[in-house]
Amino acid sequence: MQCLRWGLLGTAHINRRLIPAMRAAERSRVVAVASRDGARADAYAREWDIPSAVAGYEALLDRDDVDAVYVPLPNSLHVQWTLAAIAAGKHVLCEKPLALVPEEVDQIAAAAAERRVIAEEGFMYRHEPLTGTVVRLIADGAVGALRTISSGFTYAQSRAGDVRLDAGLAGGALLDVGCYPVSYACLLVGKDAVAAAAMSRRAGSGVDEEFSGLLRFAGDRTAAVYAGFRAAYRTWLEITGTEGWMRVPNPFKPGEREVIEVERMGEQLPVEVAGSPLHFVRQIADFVASVIDGAPPVMTLGESRRVAAALAMLRASAEPR
């Protein structure tokens, strides 16, 4: 049986979620991890029982026993190392946000097409049954014609020296967690945003630690998005249509069982959805299917371009004048 051999391009904190998923998914195994510090790579490989430790990202990309790489690096390095991995003939799963402007997604798409590899943005929630159910309900007219979306993601950021607080590494609440509500809005509407208005509260480091934005789409559909590092952990998604509304629990990190609240024409119509006992496994399994079986990616580069364009519009609107 063909198996996808993964290399980890870095020792980021998020790896603790992906490594178990890569091992739990069928036809998938972790073979190597790289760090700019060879000693750190060695220690990390021992800690996580990874067969090979590599000093330097380029050295990992040069390995013949690596088919695909996972890029969990700071936001400002996503495009650079995604393109480097593609040039080396590797398939790439890159953490969100894949890119900061749509033109960068175009670069990645062109390079991936030329090298005939899969490049995909790592939005785990896109692979969960809860998301698929919400998309189907909206498409089937569960709330009538879609009009407004309200969504957000907050948590208290308290880790000193965290890359999310470094403006030089493209940190900030919008790109770290605000990309989730932006992505969900783009998914549900299925069109590019045509206008944006936003405001942010800046930390001393210069990154946005609180961000509020409004996106307008064709057909006078709107999405209010919020992201923050200054409040307790909370995620939300509410959708309003011409005939009802929907409230989605834990939209970005669904539990093993969720109940979507739906009200249509005054009638309560709750929908129960079974989730995943271990997150990220479906994401890895779907990626493996794209590489080995030729299945279409769940998160397409076209969708990533739409998200990058909306993020760029929001950031431009919130820039101090």
mmCIF file of C-alpha atoms in Angstrom:
data_model
loop_
_atom_site.group_PDB
_atom_site.id
_atom_site.type_symbol
_atom_site.label_atom_id
_atom_site.label_comp_id
_atom_site.label_asym_id
_atom_site.label_seq_id
_atom_site.Cartn_x
_atom_site.Cartn_y
_atom_site.Cartn_z
ATOM 1 C CA MET A 1 0.000 0.000 0.000
ATOM 2 C CA GLN A 2 1.328 3.412 -0.977
ATOM 3 C CA CYS A 3 2.057 5.653 1.993
ATOM 4 C CA LEU A 4 2.625 9.421 2.164
ATOM 5 C CA ARG A 5 5.868 10.193 3.971
ATOM 6 C CA TRP A 6 5.774 13.485 5.868
ATOM 7 C CA GLY A 7 8.536 15.892 6.788
ATOM 8 C CA LEU A 8 7.891 18.634 9.349
ATOM 9 C CA LEU A 9 9.375 21.987 8.401
ATOM 10 C CA GLY A 10 9.925 23.229 11.929
ATOM 11 C CA THR A 11 9.140 22.338 15.539
ATOM 12 C CA ALA A 12 6.184 24.667 16.085
ATOM 13 C CA HIS A 13 3.712 24.193 18.948
ATOM 14 C CA ILE A 14 0.920 23.202 16.535
ATOM 15 C CA ASN A 15 2.885 20.061 15.598
ATOM 16 C CA ARG A 16 1.605 18.427 18.786
ATOM 17 C CA ARG A 17 -1.809 18.270 17.069
ATOM 18 C CA LEU A 18 -0.604 17.213 13.630
ATOM 19 C CA ILE A 19 1.830 14.437 14.538
ATOM 20 C CA PRO A 20 -0.817 12.229 16.234
ATOM 21 C CA ALA A 21 -3.170 12.900 13.310
ATOM 22 C CA MET A 22 -0.518 11.958 10.746
ATOM 23 C CA ARG A 23 -0.006 8.694 12.613
ATOM 24 C CA ALA A 24 -3.723 7.996 13.048
ATOM 25 C CA ALA A 25 -4.619 8.586 9.391
ATOM 26 C CA GLU A 26 -4.262 5.677 6.993
ATOM 27 C CA ARG A 27 -1.443 5.718 4.422
ATOM 28 C CA SER A 28 0.448 8.401 6.334
ATOM 29 C CA ARG A 29 3.592 8.464 8.456
ATOM 30 C CA VAL A 30 6.057 11.014 9.806
ATOM 31 C CA VAL A 31 9.641 10.342 8.722
ATOM 32 C CA ALA A 32 11.614 13.528 9.444
ATOM 33 C CA VAL A 33 11.624 16.857 11.254
ATOM 34 C CA ALA A 34 13.814 19.860 10.492
ATOM 35 C CA SER A 35 14.983 22.808 12.555
ATOM 36 C CA ARG A 36 17.490 25.532 11.842
ATOM 37 C CA ASP A 37 19.186 24.279 15.043
ATOM 38 C CA GLY A 38 20.403 20.710 14.572
ATOM 39 C CA ALA A 39 20.467 20.004 18.309
ATOM 40 C CA ARG A 40 16.872 21.157 18.602
ATOM 41 C CA ALA A 41 15.865 18.882 15.730
ATOM 42 C CA ASP A 42 17.598 15.926 17.426
ATOM 43 C CA ALA A 43 15.871 16.573 20.749
ATOM 44 C CA TYR A 44 12.496 17.023 19.064
ATOM 45 C CA ALA A 45 12.884 13.806 17.072
ATOM 46 C CA ARG A 46 13.653 11.882 20.264
ATOM 47 C CA GLU A 47 10.704 13.465 22.098
ATOM 48 C CA TRP A 48 8.217 12.584 19.343
ATOM 49 C CA ASP A 49 9.846 9.343 18.163
ATOM 50 C CA ILE A 50 10.483 10.658 14.644
ATOM 51 C CA PRO A 51 13.016 8.567 12.668
ATOM 52 C CA SER A 52 15.158 11.412 11.272
ATOM 53 C CA ALA A 53 16.253 14.832 12.507
ATOM 54 C CA VAL A 54 17.528 17.350 9.972
ATOM 55 C CA ALA A 55 19.520 20.552 10.457
ATOM 56 C CA GLY A 56 18.080 23.189 8.114
ATOM 57 C CA TYR A 57 14.877 23.355 6.125
ATOM 58 C CA GLU A 58 16.633 23.047 2.759
ATOM 59 C CA ALA A 59 18.211 19.759 3.827
ATOM 60 C CA LEU A 60 14.786 18.301 4.564
ATOM 61 C CA LEU A 61 13.486 19.384 1.149
ATOM 62 C CA ASP A 62 16.438 17.620 -0.472
ATOM 63 C CA ARG A 63 15.533 14.240 1.045
ATOM 64 C CA ASP A 64 14.224 11.509 -1.265
ATOM 65 C CA ASP A 65 12.309 9.810 1.547
ATOM 66 C CA VAL A 66 9.997 12.817 2.067
ATOM 67 C CA ASP A 67 6.934 13.080 -0.189
ATOM 68 C CA ALA A 68 5.103 15.940 1.538
ATOM 69 C CA VAL A 69 5.955 18.671 3.989
ATOM 70 C CA TYR A 70 3.905 20.387 6.640
ATOM 71 C CA VAL A 71 4.732 24.089 7.045
ATOM 72 C CA PRO A 72 3.905 25.392 10.551
ATOM 73 C CA LEU A 73 6.319 28.349 10.419
ATOM 74 C CA PRO A 74 5.427 31.974 11.305
ATOM 75 C CA ASN A 75 2.979 33.623 8.899
ATOM 76 C CA SER A 76 5.606 35.719 7.141
ATOM 77 C CA LEU A 77 7.471 32.553 6.052
ATOM 78 C CA HIS A 78 4.530 30.570 4.668
ATOM 79 C CA VAL A 79 4.814 31.649 1.046
ATOM 80 C CA GLN A 80 8.620 31.431 0.934
ATOM 81 C CA TRP A 81 8.823 27.869 2.210
ATOM 82 C CA THR A 82 5.711 26.650 0.435
ATOM 83 C CA LEU A 83 7.277 27.762 -2.852
ATOM 84 C CA ALA A 84 10.623 26.226 -1.867
ATOM 85 C CA ALA A 85 8.949 22.909 -1.080
ATOM 86 C CA ILE A 86 7.040 22.956 -4.366
ATOM 87 C CA ALA A 87 10.256 23.699 -6.261
ATOM 88 C CA ALA A 88 11.750 20.606 -4.590
ATOM 89 C CA GLY A 89 8.841 18.543 -5.902
ATOM 90 C CA LYS A 90 7.130 18.099 -2.534
ATOM 91 C CA HIS A 91 3.427 18.249 -1.798
ATOM 92 C CA VAL A 92 2.648 20.940 0.786
ATOM 93 C CA LEU A 93 0.179 21.343 3.616
ATOM 94 C CA CYS A 94 0.746 24.863 4.941
ATOM 95 C CA GLU A 95 -0.780 26.266 8.088
ATOM 96 C CA LYS A 96 -3.250 29.102 7.736
ATOM 97 C CA PRO A 97 -3.028 31.795 6.544
ATOM 98 C CA LEU A 98 -1.357 30.481 3.410
ATOM 99 C CA ALA A 99 -0.695 33.984 2.082
ATOM 100 C CA LEU A 100 -1.270 37.624 2.982
ATOM 101 C CA VAL A 101 -2.344 38.839 -0.472
ATOM 102 C CA PRO A 102 -4.095 37.028 -3.350
ATOM 103 C CA GLU A 103 -1.175 37.482 -5.738
ATOM 104 C CA GLU A 104 0.925 35.211 -3.504
ATOM 105 C CA VAL A 105 -1.695 32.472 -3.805
ATOM 106 C CA ASP A 106 -1.497 32.895 -7.582
ATOM 107 C CA GLN A 107 2.275 32.288 -7.371
ATOM 108 C CA ILE A 108 1.751 29.127 -5.355
ATOM 109 C CA ALA A 109 -0.971 27.862 -7.691
ATOM 110 C CA ALA A 110 1.179 28.404 -10.772
ATOM 111 C CA ALA A 111 4.200 26.705 -9.189
ATOM 112 C CA ALA A 112 2.143 23.739 -7.952
ATOM 113 C CA ALA A 113 0.570 23.263 -11.374
ATOM 114 C CA GLU A 114 3.960 23.347 -13.064
ATOM 115 C CA ARG A 115 5.470 20.785 -10.660
ATOM 116 C CA ARG A 116 2.241 18.743 -10.523
ATOM 117 C CA VAL A 117 2.047 18.697 -6.747
ATOM 118 C CA ILE A 118 -0.714 19.413 -4.249
ATOM 119 C CA ALA A 119 -0.514 22.588 -2.182
ATOM 120 C CA GLU A 120 -3.243 23.161 0.382
ATOM 121 C CA GLU A 121 -3.964 25.581 3.217
ATOM 122 C CA GLY A 122 -4.425 23.997 6.638
ATOM 123 C CA PHE A 123 -7.885 24.984 7.849
ATOM 124 C CA MET A 124 -8.771 21.928 9.907
ATOM 125 C CA TYR A 125 -12.413 22.916 10.420
ATOM 126 C CA ARG A 126 -13.035 22.675 6.652
ATOM 127 C CA HIS A 127 -12.718 18.878 6.886
ATOM 128 C CA GLU A 128 -15.127 18.359 9.772
ATOM 129 C CA PRO A 129 -18.698 16.994 9.352
ATOM 130 C CA LEU A 130 -20.092 20.034 11.181
ATOM 131 C CA THR A 131 -18.844 22.357 8.442
ATOM 132 C CA GLY A 132 -20.190 20.178 5.661
ATOM 133 C CA THR A 133 -23.579 20.069 7.360
ATOM 134 C CA VAL A 134 -23.733 23.849 7.731
ATOM 135 C CA VAL A 135 -22.824 24.356 4.063
ATOM 136 C CA ARG A 136 -25.501 21.855 2.985
ATOM 137 C CA LEU A 137 -28.182 23.440 5.192
ATOM 138 C CA ILE A 138 -27.498 26.912 3.814
ATOM 139 C CA ALA A 139 -27.463 25.610 0.228
ATOM 140 C CA ASP A 140 -30.787 23.833 0.850
ATOM 141 C CA GLY A 141 -32.389 27.069 2.079
ATOM 142 C CA ALA A 142 -32.617 26.202 5.775
ATOM 143 C CA VAL A 143 -32.747 29.923 6.637
ATOM 144 C CA GLY A 144 -33.936 31.197 3.279
ATOM 145 C CA ALA A 145 -31.638 33.433 1.263
ATOM 146 C CA LEU A 146 -28.402 34.190 3.093
ATOM 147 C CA ARG A 147 -28.151 37.776 4.322
ATOM 148 C CA THR A 148 -25.716 38.189 7.242
ATOM 149 C CA ILE A 149 -22.959 36.250 8.981
ATOM 150 C CA SER A 150 -21.483 37.074 12.380
ATOM 151 C CA SER A 151 -18.432 35.139 13.507
ATOM 152 C CA GLY A 152 -15.435 35.497 15.785
ATOM 153 C CA PHE A 153 -12.556 33.860 17.601
ATOM 154 C CA THR A 154 -10.912 35.116 20.799
ATOM 155 C CA TYR A 155 -8.443 33.820 23.355
ATOM 156 C CA ALA A 156 -6.211 35.388 25.974
ATOM 157 C CA GLN A 157 -2.700 35.573 24.530
ATOM 158 C CA SER A 158 -0.253 35.444 27.425
ATOM 159 C CA ARG A 159 2.880 33.656 26.176
ATOM 160 C CA ALA A 160 5.868 35.993 26.335
ATOM 161 C CA GLY A 161 7.850 36.228 23.133
ATOM 162 C CA ASP A 162 5.150 34.494 21.085
ATOM 163 C CA VAL A 163 5.565 34.924 17.300
ATOM 164 C CA ARG A 164 1.902 36.010 17.160
ATOM 165 C CA LEU A 165 2.951 39.253 18.831
ATOM 166 C CA ASP A 166 5.785 39.950 16.366
ATOM 167 C CA ALA A 167 4.832 42.398 13.622
ATOM 168 C CA GLY A 168 7.901 41.390 11.600
ATOM 169 C CA LEU A 169 6.570 37.822 11.424
ATOM 170 C CA ALA A 170 3.070 38.920 10.337
ATOM 171 C CA GLY A 171 1.568 38.340 13.749
ATOM 172 C CA GLY A 172 -1.663 39.750 15.123
ATOM 173 C CA ALA A 173 -5.158 38.578 15.958
ATOM 174 C CA LEU A 174 -6.635 38.895 12.467
ATOM 175 C CA LEU A 175 -4.095 36.628 10.790
ATOM 176 C CA ASP A 176 -3.848 34.215 13.720
ATOM 177 C CA VAL A 177 -7.513 33.592 14.543
ATOM 178 C CA GLY A 178 -9.492 36.139 12.505
ATOM 179 C CA CYS A 179 -8.699 34.167 9.367
ATOM 180 C CA TYR A 180 -11.156 31.527 10.600
ATOM 181 C CA PRO A 181 -14.316 33.684 10.559
ATOM 182 C CA VAL A 182 -13.127 35.306 7.326
ATOM 183 C CA SER A 183 -12.643 31.885 5.769
ATOM 184 C CA TYR A 184 -16.062 30.675 6.922
ATOM 185 C CA ALA A 185 -17.776 33.750 5.494
ATOM 186 C CA CYS A 186 -16.051 33.272 2.140
ATOM 187 C CA LEU A 187 -17.023 29.595 2.157
ATOM 188 C CA LEU A 188 -20.707 30.251 2.822
ATOM 189 C CA VAL A 189 -21.057 33.101 0.343
ATOM 190 C CA GLY A 190 -18.878 31.477 -2.309
ATOM 191 C CA LYS A 191 -17.900 34.825 -3.817
ATOM 192 C CA ASP A 192 -15.132 37.387 -3.437
ATOM 193 C CA ALA A 193 -15.681 40.225 -0.979
ATOM 194 C CA VAL A 194 -16.264 43.512 -2.772
ATOM 195 C CA ALA A 195 -15.682 45.936 0.112
ATOM 196 C CA ALA A 196 -14.346 45.976 3.665
ATOM 197 C CA ALA A 197 -14.326 48.269 6.677
ATOM 198 C CA ALA A 198 -12.324 47.578 9.814
ATOM 199 C CA MET A 199 -10.742 48.928 12.965
ATOM 200 C CA SER A 200 -8.167 47.449 15.307
ATOM 201 C CA ARG A 201 -6.520 47.966 18.675
ATOM 202 C CA ARG A 202 -2.735 47.748 18.465
ATOM 203 C CA ALA A 203 -0.401 46.208 21.026
ATOM 204 C CA GLY A 204 2.908 47.819 21.921
ATOM 205 C CA SER A 205 4.634 45.516 19.433
ATOM 206 C CA GLY A 206 2.527 46.969 16.632
ATOM 207 C CA VAL A 207 0.343 43.927 15.937
ATOM 208 C CA ASP A 208 -3.425 44.051 16.205
ATOM 209 C CA GLU A 209 -4.502 42.445 19.481
ATOM 210 C CA GLU A 210 -8.163 43.147 18.755
ATOM 211 C CA PHE A 211 -9.760 43.382 15.319
ATOM 212 C CA SER A 212 -13.300 44.121 14.154
ATOM 213 C CA GLY A 213 -14.229 44.037 10.499
ATOM 214 C CA LEU A 214 -17.149 44.062 8.106
ATOM 215 C CA LEU A 215 -17.074 42.423 4.691
ATOM 216 C CA ARG A 216 -19.602 43.085 1.956
ATOM 217 C CA PHE A 217 -20.246 40.564 -0.787
ATOM 218 C CA ALA A 218 -22.244 40.711 -4.002
ATOM 219 C CA GLY A 219 -25.968 40.528 -3.431
ATOM 220 C CA ASP A 220 -25.746 42.792 -0.376
ATOM 221 C CA ARG A 221 -24.616 39.955 1.855
ATOM 222 C CA THR A 222 -22.436 40.972 4.776
ATOM 223 C CA ALA A 223 -20.154 39.307 7.308
ATOM 224 C CA ALA A 224 -19.099 40.809 10.631
ATOM 225 C CA VAL A 225 -15.844 39.263 11.863
ATOM 226 C CA TYR A 226 -14.022 39.654 15.159
ATOM 227 C CA ALA A 227 -10.656 38.447 16.434
ATOM 228 C CA GLY A 228 -8.866 39.134 19.674
ATOM 229 C CA PHE A 229 -6.079 38.258 22.077
ATOM 230 C CA ARG A 230 -7.627 40.163 25.017
ATOM 231 C CA ALA A 231 -10.585 37.981 26.019
ATOM 232 C CA ALA A 232 -11.216 34.405 27.125
ATOM 233 C CA TYR A 233 -11.399 31.596 24.596
ATOM 234 C CA ARG A 234 -14.604 31.763 22.596
ATOM 235 C CA THR A 235 -15.691 30.993 19.047
ATOM 236 C CA TRP A 236 -19.036 31.728 17.432
ATOM 237 C CA LEU A 237 -20.900 31.647 14.139
ATOM 238 C CA GLU A 238 -24.412 32.968 13.546
ATOM 239 C CA ILE A 239 -26.134 33.095 10.162
ATOM 240 C CA THR A 240 -29.289 35.026 9.317
ATOM 241 C CA GLY A 241 -31.402 34.593 6.214
ATOM 242 C CA THR A 242 -34.693 35.856 4.843
ATOM 243 C CA GLU A 243 -36.674 33.093 6.576
ATOM 244 C CA GLY A 244 -34.709 32.212 9.694
ATOM 245 C CA TRP A 245 -31.403 31.974 11.505
ATOM 246 C CA MET A 246 -28.761 29.445 12.494
ATOM 247 C CA ARG A 247 -26.330 29.286 15.413
ATOM 248 C CA VAL A 248 -23.326 26.958 15.080
ATOM 249 C CA PRO A 249 -21.513 25.774 18.228
ATOM 250 C CA ASN A 250 -17.717 25.454 18.170
ATOM 251 C CA PRO A 251 -17.469 26.195 14.439
ATOM 252 C CA PHE A 252 -13.680 25.964 14.221
ATOM 253 C CA LYS A 253 -13.021 23.141 16.696
ATOM 254 C CA PRO A 254 -16.115 20.919 16.793
ATOM 255 C CA GLY A 255 -16.654 18.430 19.590
ATOM 256 C CA GLU A 256 -17.602 14.780 19.138
ATOM 257 C CA ARG A 257 -21.279 15.771 19.113
ATOM 258 C CA GLU A 258 -22.710 19.173 18.241
ATOM 259 C CA VAL A 259 -26.244 20.488 17.791
ATOM 260 C CA ILE A 260 -26.799 23.264 15.253
ATOM 261 C CA GLU A 261 -29.599 25.579 16.321
ATOM 262 C CA VAL A 262 -31.889 26.373 13.392
ATOM 263 C CA GLU A 263 -35.052 28.445 13.439
ATOM 264 C CA ARG A 264 -37.106 28.776 10.268
ATOM 265 C CA MET A 265 -40.364 30.712 10.104
ATOM 266 C CA GLY A 266 -40.626 30.522 13.894
ATOM 267 C CA GLU A 267 -40.110 26.740 14.065
ATOM 268 C CA GLN A 268 -37.134 25.268 15.938
ATOM 269 C CA LEU A 269 -35.324 22.667 13.788
ATOM 270 C CA PRO A 270 -32.148 21.547 15.623
ATOM 271 C CA VAL A 271 -29.667 19.415 13.683
ATOM 272 C CA GLU A 272 -27.358 16.985 15.482
ATOM 273 C CA VAL A 273 -23.915 16.275 14.000
ATOM 274 C CA ALA A 274 -21.369 13.641 15.034
ATOM 275 C CA GLY A 275 -17.815 14.976 15.049
ATOM 276 C CA SER A 276 -14.290 13.575 15.278
ATOM 277 C CA PRO A 277 -12.704 11.997 18.370
ATOM 278 C CA LEU A 278 -9.300 13.303 17.248
ATOM 279 C CA HIS A 279 -8.979 16.553 15.341
ATOM 280 C CA PHE A 280 -6.847 16.967 12.214
ATOM 281 C CA VAL A 281 -7.121 13.279 11.189
ATOM 282 C CA ARG A 282 -9.739 14.047 8.530
ATOM 283 C CA GLN A 283 -7.564 16.878 7.221
ATOM 284 C CA ILE A 284 -4.581 14.544 6.846
ATOM 285 C CA ALA A 285 -6.690 11.746 5.347
ATOM 286 C CA ASP A 286 -8.188 14.144 2.797
ATOM 287 C CA PHE A 287 -4.740 15.453 1.872
ATOM 288 C CA VAL A 288 -3.420 11.909 1.442
ATOM 289 C CA ALA A 289 -6.395 11.100 -0.798
ATOM 290 C CA SER A 290 -5.628 14.133 -2.950
ATOM 291 C CA VAL A 291 -1.988 13.107 -3.378
ATOM 292 C CA ILE A 292 -2.368 9.343 -3.795
ATOM 293 C CA ASP A 293 -5.849 8.971 -5.266
ATOM 294 C CA GLY A 294 -6.232 12.235 -7.150
ATOM 295 C CA ALA A 295 -9.226 13.328 -5.068
ATOM 296 C CA PRO A 296 -9.979 17.067 -5.305
ATOM 297 C CA PRO A 297 -8.595 19.072 -2.352
ATOM 298 C CA VAL A 298 -11.213 20.083 0.207
ATOM 299 C CA MET A 299 -9.611 23.505 0.628
ATOM 300 C CA THR A 300 -8.821 24.638 -2.910
ATOM 301 C CA LEU A 301 -6.301 27.314 -3.813
ATOM 302 C CA GLY A 302 -9.193 29.248 -5.341
ATOM 303 C CA GLU A 303 -10.800 29.392 -1.914
ATOM 304 C CA SER A 304 -7.452 30.333 -0.343
ATOM 305 C CA ARG A 305 -7.163 33.194 -2.834
ATOM 306 C CA ARG A 306 -10.601 34.468 -1.820
ATOM 307 C CA VAL A 307 -9.613 34.383 1.860
ATOM 308 C CA ALA A 308 -6.278 36.122 1.208
ATOM 309 C CA ALA A 309 -8.051 38.868 -0.747
ATOM 310 C CA ALA A 310 -10.548 39.456 2.070
ATOM 311 C CA LEU A 311 -7.786 39.518 4.697
ATOM 312 C CA ALA A 312 -5.807 42.029 2.618
ATOM 313 C CA MET A 313 -8.867 44.287 2.275
ATOM 314 C CA LEU A 314 -9.538 44.185 6.014
ATOM 315 C CA ARG A 315 -5.923 44.911 6.910
ATOM 316 C CA ALA A 316 -5.782 47.833 4.480
ATOM 317 C CA SER A 317 -8.971 49.299 5.943
ATOM 318 C CA ALA A 318 -7.664 49.091 9.508
ATOM 319 C CA GLU A 319 -4.278 50.681 8.757
ATOM 320 C CA PRO A 320 -3.708 53.914 10.742
ATOM 321 C CA ARG A 321 -4.183 56.999 8.599
#
